[in-house]
Coordinates of C-alpha atoms and ligand atoms in Angstrom, one line a residue:
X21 CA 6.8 8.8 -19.5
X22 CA 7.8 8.2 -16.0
X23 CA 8.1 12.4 -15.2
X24 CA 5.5 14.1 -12.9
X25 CA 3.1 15.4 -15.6
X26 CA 1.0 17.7 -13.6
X27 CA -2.1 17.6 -16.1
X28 CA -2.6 14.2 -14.9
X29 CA -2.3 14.5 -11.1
X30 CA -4.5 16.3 -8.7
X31 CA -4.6 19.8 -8.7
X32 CA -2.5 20.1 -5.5
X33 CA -0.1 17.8 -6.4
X34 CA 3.7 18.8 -6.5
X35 CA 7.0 17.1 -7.4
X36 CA 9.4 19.0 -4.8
X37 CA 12.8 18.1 -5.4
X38 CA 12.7 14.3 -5.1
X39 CA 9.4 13.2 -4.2
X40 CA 5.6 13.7 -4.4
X41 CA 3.0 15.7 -2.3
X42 CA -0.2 15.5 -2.3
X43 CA -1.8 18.5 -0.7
X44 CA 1.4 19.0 1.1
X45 CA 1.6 15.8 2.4
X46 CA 4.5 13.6 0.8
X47 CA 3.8 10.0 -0.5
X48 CA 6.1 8.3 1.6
X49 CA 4.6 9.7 4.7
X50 CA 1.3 8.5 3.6
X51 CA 2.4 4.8 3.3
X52 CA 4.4 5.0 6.4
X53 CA 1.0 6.1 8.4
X54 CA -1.8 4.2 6.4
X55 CA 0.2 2.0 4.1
X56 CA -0.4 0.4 0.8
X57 CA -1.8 0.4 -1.9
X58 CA -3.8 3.7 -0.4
X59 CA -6.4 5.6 -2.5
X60 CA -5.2 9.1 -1.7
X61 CA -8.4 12.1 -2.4
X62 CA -7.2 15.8 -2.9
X63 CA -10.0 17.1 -1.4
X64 CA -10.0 21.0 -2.2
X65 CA -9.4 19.2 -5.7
X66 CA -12.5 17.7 -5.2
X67 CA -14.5 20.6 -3.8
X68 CA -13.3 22.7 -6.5
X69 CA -14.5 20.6 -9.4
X70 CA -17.8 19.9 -8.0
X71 CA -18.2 24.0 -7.6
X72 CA -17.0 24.2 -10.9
X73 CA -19.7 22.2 -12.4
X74 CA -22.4 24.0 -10.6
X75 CA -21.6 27.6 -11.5
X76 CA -20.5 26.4 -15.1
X77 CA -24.1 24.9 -15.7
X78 CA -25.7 28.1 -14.0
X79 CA -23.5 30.1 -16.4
X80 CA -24.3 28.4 -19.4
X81 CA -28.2 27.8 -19.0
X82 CA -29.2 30.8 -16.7
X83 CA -32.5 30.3 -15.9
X84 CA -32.6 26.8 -17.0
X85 CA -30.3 26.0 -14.9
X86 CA -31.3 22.5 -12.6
X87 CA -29.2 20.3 -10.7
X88 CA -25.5 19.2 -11.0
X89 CA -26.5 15.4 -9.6
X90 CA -23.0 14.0 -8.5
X91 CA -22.9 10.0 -9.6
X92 CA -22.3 8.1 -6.3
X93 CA -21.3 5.2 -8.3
X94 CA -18.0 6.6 -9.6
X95 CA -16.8 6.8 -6.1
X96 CA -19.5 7.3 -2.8
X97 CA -18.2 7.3 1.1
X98 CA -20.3 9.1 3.9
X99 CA -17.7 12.0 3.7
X100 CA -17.8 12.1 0.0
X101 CA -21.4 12.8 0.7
X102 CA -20.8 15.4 2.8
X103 CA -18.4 17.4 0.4
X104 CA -21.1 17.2 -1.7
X105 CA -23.9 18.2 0.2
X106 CA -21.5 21.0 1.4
X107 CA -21.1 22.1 -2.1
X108 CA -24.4 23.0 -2.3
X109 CA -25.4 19.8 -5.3
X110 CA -27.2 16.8 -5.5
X111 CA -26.7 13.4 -5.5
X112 CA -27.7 10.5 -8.5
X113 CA -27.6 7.2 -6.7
X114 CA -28.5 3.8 -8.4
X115 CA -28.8 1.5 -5.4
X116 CA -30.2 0.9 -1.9
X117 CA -26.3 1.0 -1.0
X118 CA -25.4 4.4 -2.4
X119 CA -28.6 5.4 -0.8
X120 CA -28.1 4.8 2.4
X121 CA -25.2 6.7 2.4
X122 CA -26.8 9.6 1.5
X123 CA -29.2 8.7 4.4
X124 CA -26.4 8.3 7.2
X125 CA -25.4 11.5 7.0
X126 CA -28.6 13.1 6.6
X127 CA -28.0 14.5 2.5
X128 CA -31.3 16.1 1.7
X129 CA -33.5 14.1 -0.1
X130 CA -34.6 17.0 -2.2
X131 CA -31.4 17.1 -4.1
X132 CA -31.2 13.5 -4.6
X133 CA -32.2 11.4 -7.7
X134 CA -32.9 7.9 -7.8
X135 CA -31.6 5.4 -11.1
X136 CA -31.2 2.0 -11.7
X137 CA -32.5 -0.8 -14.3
X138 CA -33.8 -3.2 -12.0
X139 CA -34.8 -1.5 -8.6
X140 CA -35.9 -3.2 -6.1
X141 CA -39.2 -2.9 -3.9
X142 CA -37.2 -2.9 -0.9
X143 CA -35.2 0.0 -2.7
X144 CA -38.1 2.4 -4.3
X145 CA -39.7 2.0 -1.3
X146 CA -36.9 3.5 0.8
X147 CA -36.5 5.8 -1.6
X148 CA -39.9 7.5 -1.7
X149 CA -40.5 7.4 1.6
X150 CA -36.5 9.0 2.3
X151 CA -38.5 11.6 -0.1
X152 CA -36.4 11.5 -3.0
X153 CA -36.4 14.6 -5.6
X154 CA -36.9 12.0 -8.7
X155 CA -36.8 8.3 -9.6
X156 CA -35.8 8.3 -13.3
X157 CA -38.2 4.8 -14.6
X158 CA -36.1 2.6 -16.7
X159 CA -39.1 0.1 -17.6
X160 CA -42.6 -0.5 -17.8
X161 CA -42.6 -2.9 -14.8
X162 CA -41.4 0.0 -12.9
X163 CA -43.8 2.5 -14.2
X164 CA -47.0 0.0 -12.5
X165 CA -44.4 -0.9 -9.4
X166 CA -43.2 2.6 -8.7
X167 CA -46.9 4.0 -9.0
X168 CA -48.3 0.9 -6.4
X169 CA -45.4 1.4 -4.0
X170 CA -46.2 5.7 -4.0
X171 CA -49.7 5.3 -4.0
X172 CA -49.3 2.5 -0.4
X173 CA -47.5 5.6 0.9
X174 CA -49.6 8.4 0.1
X175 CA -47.2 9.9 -2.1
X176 CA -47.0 11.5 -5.5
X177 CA -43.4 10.5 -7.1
X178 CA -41.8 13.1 -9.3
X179 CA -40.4 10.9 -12.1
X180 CA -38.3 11.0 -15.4
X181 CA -38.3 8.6 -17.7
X182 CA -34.9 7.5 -18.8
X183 CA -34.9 7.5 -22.7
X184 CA -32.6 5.6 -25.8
X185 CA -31.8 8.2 -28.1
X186 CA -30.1 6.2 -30.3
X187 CA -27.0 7.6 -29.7
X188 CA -23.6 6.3 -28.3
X189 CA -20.6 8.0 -27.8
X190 CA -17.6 7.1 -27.0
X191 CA -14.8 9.3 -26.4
X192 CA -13.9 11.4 -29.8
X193 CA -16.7 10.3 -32.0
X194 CA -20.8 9.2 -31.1
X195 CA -22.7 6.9 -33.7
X196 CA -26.2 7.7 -34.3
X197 CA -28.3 4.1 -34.4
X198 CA -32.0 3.8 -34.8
X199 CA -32.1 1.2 -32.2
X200 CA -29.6 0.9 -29.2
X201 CA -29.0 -2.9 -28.1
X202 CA -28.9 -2.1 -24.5
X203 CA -30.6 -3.0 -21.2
X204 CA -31.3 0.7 -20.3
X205 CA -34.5 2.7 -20.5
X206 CA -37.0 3.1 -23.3
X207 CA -36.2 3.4 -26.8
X208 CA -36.9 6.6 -29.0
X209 CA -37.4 5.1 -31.8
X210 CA -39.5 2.4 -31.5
X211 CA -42.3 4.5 -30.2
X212 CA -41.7 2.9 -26.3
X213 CA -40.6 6.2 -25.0
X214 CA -43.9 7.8 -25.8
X215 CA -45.8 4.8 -24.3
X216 CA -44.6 5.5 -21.3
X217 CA -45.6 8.9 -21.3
X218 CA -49.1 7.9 -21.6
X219 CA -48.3 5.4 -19.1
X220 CA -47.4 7.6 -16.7
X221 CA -49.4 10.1 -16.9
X222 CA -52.1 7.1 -16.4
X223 CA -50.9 6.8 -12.8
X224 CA -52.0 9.0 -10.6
X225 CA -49.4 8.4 -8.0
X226 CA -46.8 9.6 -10.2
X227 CA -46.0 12.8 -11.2
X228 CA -43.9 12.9 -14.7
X229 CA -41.4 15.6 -14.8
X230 CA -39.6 15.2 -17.8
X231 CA -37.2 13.4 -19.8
X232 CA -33.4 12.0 -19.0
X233 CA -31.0 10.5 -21.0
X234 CA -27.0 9.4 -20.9
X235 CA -25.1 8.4 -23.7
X236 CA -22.2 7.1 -22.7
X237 CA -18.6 8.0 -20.6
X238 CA -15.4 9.6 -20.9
X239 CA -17.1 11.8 -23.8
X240 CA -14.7 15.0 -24.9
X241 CA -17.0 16.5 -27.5
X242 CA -20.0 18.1 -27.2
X243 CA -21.5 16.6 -30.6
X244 CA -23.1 13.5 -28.9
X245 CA -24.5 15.4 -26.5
X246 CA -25.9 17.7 -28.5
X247 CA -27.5 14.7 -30.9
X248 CA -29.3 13.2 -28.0
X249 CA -30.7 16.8 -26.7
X250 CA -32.1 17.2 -30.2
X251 CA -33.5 13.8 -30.0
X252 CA -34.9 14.4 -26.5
X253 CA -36.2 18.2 -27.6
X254 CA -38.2 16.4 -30.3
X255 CA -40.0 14.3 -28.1
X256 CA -40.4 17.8 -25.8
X257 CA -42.4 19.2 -28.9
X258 CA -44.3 16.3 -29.7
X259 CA -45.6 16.4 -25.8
X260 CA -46.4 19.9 -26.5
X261 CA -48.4 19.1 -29.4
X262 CA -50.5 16.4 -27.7
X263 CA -51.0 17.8 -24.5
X264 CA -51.1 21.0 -24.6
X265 CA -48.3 21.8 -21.9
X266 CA -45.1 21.4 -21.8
X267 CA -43.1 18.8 -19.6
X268 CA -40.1 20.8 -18.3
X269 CA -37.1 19.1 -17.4
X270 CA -34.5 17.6 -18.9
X271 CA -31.2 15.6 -17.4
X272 CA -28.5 14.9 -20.1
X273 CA -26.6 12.7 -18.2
X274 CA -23.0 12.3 -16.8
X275 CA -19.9 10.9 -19.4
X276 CA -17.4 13.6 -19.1
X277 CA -13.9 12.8 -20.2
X278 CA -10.9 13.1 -18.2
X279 CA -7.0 13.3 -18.8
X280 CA -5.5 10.0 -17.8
X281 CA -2.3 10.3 -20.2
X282 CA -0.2 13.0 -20.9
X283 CA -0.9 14.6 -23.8
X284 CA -5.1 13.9 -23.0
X285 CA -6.8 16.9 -21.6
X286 CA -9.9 17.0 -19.1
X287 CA -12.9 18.3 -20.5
X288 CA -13.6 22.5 -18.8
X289 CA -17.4 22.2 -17.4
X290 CA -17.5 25.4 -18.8
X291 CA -16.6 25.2 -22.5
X292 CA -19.0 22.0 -22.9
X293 CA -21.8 23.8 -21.0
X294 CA -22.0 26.7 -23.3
X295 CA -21.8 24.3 -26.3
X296 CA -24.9 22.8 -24.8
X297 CA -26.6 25.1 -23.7
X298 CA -26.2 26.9 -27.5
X299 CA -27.4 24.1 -28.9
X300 CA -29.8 23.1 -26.9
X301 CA -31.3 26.4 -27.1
X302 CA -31.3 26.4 -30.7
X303 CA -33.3 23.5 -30.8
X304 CA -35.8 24.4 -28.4
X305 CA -36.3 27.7 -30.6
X306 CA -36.8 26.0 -33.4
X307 CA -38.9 23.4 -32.0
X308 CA -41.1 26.3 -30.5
X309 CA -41.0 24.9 -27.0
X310 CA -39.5 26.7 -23.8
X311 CA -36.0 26.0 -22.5
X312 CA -36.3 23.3 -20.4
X313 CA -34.9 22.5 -16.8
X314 CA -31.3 21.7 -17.5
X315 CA -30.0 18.9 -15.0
X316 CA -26.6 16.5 -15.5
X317 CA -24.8 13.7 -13.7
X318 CA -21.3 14.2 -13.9
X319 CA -19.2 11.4 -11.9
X320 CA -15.8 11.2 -13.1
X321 CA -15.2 14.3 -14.4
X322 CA -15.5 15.2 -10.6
X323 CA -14.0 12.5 -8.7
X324 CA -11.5 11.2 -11.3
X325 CA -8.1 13.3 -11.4
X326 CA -8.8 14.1 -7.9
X327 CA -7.7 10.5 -6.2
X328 CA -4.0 9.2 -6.8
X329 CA -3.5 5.6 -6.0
X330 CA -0.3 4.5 -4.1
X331 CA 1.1 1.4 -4.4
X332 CA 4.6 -0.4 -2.7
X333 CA 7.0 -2.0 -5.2
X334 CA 7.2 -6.0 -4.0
X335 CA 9.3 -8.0 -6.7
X336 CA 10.4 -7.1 -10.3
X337 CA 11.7 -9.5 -12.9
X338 CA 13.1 -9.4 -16.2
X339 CA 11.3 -11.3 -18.9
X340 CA 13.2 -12.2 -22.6
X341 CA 10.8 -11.1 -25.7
X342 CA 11.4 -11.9 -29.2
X343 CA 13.8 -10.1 -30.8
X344 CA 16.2 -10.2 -28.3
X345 CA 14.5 -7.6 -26.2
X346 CA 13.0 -7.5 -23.0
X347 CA 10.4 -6.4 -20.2
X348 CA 10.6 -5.5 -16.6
X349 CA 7.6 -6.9 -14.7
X350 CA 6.9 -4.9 -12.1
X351 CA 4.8 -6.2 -9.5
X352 CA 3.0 -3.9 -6.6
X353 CA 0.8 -4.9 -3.2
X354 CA -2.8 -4.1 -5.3
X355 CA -3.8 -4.8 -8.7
X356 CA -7.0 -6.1 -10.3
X357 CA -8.7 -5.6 -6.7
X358 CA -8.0 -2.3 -6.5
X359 CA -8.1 -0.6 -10.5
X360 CA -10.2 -3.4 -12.5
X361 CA -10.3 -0.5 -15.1
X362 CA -7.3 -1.6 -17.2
X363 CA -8.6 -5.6 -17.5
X364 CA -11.9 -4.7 -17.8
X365 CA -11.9 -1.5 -20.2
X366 CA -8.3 -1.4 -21.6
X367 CA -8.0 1.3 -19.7
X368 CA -4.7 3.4 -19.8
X369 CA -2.7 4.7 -16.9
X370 CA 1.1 6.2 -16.4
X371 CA 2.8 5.8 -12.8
X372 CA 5.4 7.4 -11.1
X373 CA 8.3 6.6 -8.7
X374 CA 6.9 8.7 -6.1
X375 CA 9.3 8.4 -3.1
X376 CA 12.9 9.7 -4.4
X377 CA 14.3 10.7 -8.1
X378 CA 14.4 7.5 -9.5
X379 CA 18.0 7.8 -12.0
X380 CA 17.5 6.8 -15.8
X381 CA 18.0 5.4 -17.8
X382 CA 14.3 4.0 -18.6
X383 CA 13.2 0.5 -19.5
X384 CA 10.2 -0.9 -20.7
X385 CA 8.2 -2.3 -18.1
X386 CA 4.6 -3.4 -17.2
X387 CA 3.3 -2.3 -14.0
X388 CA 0.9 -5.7 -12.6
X389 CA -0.7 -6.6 -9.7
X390 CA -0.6 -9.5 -6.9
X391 CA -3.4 -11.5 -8.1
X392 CA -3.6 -14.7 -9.5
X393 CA -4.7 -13.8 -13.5
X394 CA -2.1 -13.0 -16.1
X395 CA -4.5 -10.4 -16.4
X396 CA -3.9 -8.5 -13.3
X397 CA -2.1 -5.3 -15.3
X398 CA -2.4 -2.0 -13.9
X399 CA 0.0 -0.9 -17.0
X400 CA 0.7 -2.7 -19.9
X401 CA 3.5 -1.1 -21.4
X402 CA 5.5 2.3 -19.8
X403 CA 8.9 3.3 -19.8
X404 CA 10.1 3.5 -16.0
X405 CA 13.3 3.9 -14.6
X406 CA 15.8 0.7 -14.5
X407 CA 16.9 1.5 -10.5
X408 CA 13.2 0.5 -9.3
X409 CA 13.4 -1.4 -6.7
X410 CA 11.0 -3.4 -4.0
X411 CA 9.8 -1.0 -1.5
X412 CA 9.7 1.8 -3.8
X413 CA 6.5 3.9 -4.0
X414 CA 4.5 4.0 -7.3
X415 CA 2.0 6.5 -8.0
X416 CA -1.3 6.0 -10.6
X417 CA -2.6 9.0 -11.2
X418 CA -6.1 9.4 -12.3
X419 CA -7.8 7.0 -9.9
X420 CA -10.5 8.6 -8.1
X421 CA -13.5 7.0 -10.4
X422 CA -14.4 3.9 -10.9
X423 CA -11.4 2.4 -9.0
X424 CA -12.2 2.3 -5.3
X425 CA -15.9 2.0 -6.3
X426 CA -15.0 -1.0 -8.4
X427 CA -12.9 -2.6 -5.7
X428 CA -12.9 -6.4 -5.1
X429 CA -12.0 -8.9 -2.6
X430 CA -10.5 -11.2 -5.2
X431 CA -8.0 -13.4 -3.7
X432 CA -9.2 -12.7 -0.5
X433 CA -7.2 -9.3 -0.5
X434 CA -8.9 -6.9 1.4
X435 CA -10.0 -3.6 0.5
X436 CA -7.4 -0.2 0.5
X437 CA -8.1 3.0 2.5
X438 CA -9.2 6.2 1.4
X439 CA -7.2 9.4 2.6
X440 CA -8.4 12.7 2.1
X441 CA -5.3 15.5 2.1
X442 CA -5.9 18.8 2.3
X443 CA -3.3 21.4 3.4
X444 CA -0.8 19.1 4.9
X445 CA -2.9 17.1 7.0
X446 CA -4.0 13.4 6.0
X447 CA -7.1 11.8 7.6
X448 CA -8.9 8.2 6.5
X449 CA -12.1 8.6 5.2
X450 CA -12.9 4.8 4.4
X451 CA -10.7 2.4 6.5
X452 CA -8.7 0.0 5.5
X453 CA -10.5 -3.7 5.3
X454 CA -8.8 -6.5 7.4
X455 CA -8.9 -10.1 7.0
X456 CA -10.8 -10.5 10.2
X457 CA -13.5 -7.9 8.3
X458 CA -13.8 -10.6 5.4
X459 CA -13.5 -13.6 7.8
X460 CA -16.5 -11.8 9.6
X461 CA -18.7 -12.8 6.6
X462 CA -18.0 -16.9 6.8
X463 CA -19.9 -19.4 8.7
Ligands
PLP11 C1 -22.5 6.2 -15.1 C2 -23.5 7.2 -15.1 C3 -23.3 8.5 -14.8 C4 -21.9 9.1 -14.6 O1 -21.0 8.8 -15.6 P1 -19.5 9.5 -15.6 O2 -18.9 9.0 -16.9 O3 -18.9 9.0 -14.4 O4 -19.7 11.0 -15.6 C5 -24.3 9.4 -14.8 N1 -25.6 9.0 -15.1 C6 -25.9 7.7 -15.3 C7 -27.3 7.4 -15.6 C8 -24.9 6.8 -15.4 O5 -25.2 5.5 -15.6

């Protein structure tokens, strides 16, 4: 498990000889400049996938093709905004945070979506007045709070209203639930969706646009998908019936599985896209509405193998199991802080040595952290080789999503730096937090 697997790692990532580069740059140059643990971005990886999803969605829906909204929450910095913006698609963001870094670097507001289940004021109002393409409602409070805050500013808000199909999905299979048990949006089922249709449209501040709805992440089949778009198509028709017109959008979400593991395979944009857009034409046919405005939010299927995380061996120790076996703890400069996927989700990652050859034969070790919680596991169970040593470099593939973005200051450990590579040159694109940063916070 411990061989460079090149499915997992960034798209220009190499294993020359007897160490790894990242866009031409080599690991152990990277923690000699900016040290460790280092979130390290491929950014033509990054570029590259984002483009991807925009032509695959124009591909697959043609006409119907609407906006590829990157989710700022899976991993946002001012430059990450720019790549995006660059790119040419728009941005989902969830919080006054997120948004103001679209704002500091001046991302167009008309390619820029606002979410959230409990927005504040303070945030809707920036939002509309920043000009924001849509705010996706999430409630009824929001639907009279929204309309008062765009009416004090002379606006008419384009909105969505972020439905409960009554489908979940999670990775290989979906389950199909009247009612979903869960603090977002308005349910399909029990009839709340439609009320706030009529709600809406009651405000003459707002402008409804159409429907939104996400099911769930790291998603490889198109099936759950495709169960919510019917869901969402029916409600399309049922609008058409009442009204008379037809509301034309519709924004399936983000959830888009990546390859963490060997063996696991990222999901093409293209291949789902054209399931999707098959079925969701077929369903709009036989509905007898048009196509609607296709729109998605994918975050980690963008961001995610793009970021490798780097990490400095500090101690390792030998621990006796039953059985007469045993495990080699080995213990690097991040942990929990830095990836609070694995304690939070279970989630699975491999690491390699990343600064020489490391020499066989393997042992079975668990890769943890420096914090104080037996909990702190970045691996729970990989075969690495026996010679590791402290100061050796580890690399976790796999980390650009959900890892930085997630990042705590537990144990007062402060925050890693971002690097962006791209054709042998590094350059930090989030600095690395000192203790005098965190101090700065303290009375
Ligand atoms: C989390 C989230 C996304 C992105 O999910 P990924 O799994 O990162 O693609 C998109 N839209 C909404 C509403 C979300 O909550």
């Amino acid at each position: 498990m411990s061989a460079f697997d090149p499915a997992v790692f960034s798209r220009n990532s190499r294993f020359e000889v007897d160490h790894l580069k990242i866009a031409s740059v080599s690991a152990s140059a990277l923690v000699a400049d900016f040290g460790s643990p280092l979130f390290v971005v491929d950014e033509e990886d990054f570029r590259s996938r984002a483009s991807h999803w925009k032509s695959a969605l124009e591909e697959a829906f043609g006409e119907s093709a609407g906006t590829v909204y990157y989710a700022a929450k899976s991993f946002i910095s001012k430059e990450v905004a720019r790549w995006v913006d660059q790119v040419g698609i728009g941005l989902d963001v969830c919080t006054g945070g997120e948004l103001a870094v679209a704002e500091a670097i001046g991302f167009p507001a008309g390619r820029v979506e606002l979410h959230g289940n409990n927005k504040s004021e303070d945030e809707i109002r920036i939002a509309i007045s920043y000009g924001v393409h849509t705010i996706v409602i999430d409630s009824f409070f929001e639907i009279e709070r929204v309309a008062r805050i765009a009416s004090e500013l002379g606006v008419v808000q384009r909105v969505y209203i972020r439905v409960t199909p009554g489908v979940e999905a999670h990775t290989h299979e979906f389950i199909s639930t009247a009612h979903e048990d869960v603090k977002f949006g308005f349910s399909l089922a029990s009839g709340a969706a439609w009320d706030a249709i009529s709600a809406i449209r009651a405000e003459n501040s707002l402008r409804l646009m159409g429907l939104h709805s996400h099911i769930g992440s790291q998603i490889f089949e198109s099936e759950g998908f495709a169960a919510a778009a019917a869901k969402l198509i029916t409600l399309l028709a049922r609008f058409k019936d009442t009204y008379g017109h037809e509301l034309s959008e519709l924004d399936l979400g983000g959830g888009y599985g990546i390859a963490y593991l060997p063996g696991e395979e990222t999901l093409d944009p293209s291949r789902i896209l054209n399931e999707l857009a098959d079925i969701v034409k077929r369903e709009c046919a036989s509905a007898q509405i048009s196509v609607p405005i296709i729109s998605i939010e994918p975050g980690r299927a963008i961001v995610g193998p793009t970021t490798t995380t780097l990490y400095t061996v500090g101690t390792t120790k030998d621990v006796e199991l039953d059985g007469g076996l045993s495990r080699r703890y080995i213990a690097v400069d991040g942990g929990m802080s830095d990836n609070i996927r694995p304690a939070l989700y279970g989630a699975e990652y491999i690491a390699i040595v990343a600064n020489r050859l490391p020499l066989g034969p393997n042992r079975n070790s668990r890769v943890v952290g420096k914090h104080c919680e037996s909990g702190d596991i970045i691996i729970r169970e990989i075969e690495l080789s026996a010679d590791i040593q402290p100061g050796d470099i580890l690399a976790v593939p796999a980390t650009g999503a959900y890892g930085y973005s997630m990042a705590s200051n537990y144990n007062h450990v402060p925050r890693p730096a971002v690097v962006a590579v791209n054709q042998g040159n590094a350059r930090v694109i989030v600095r690395r937090e000192s203790i005098s940063d965190l101090l700065a916070l303290e009375n």
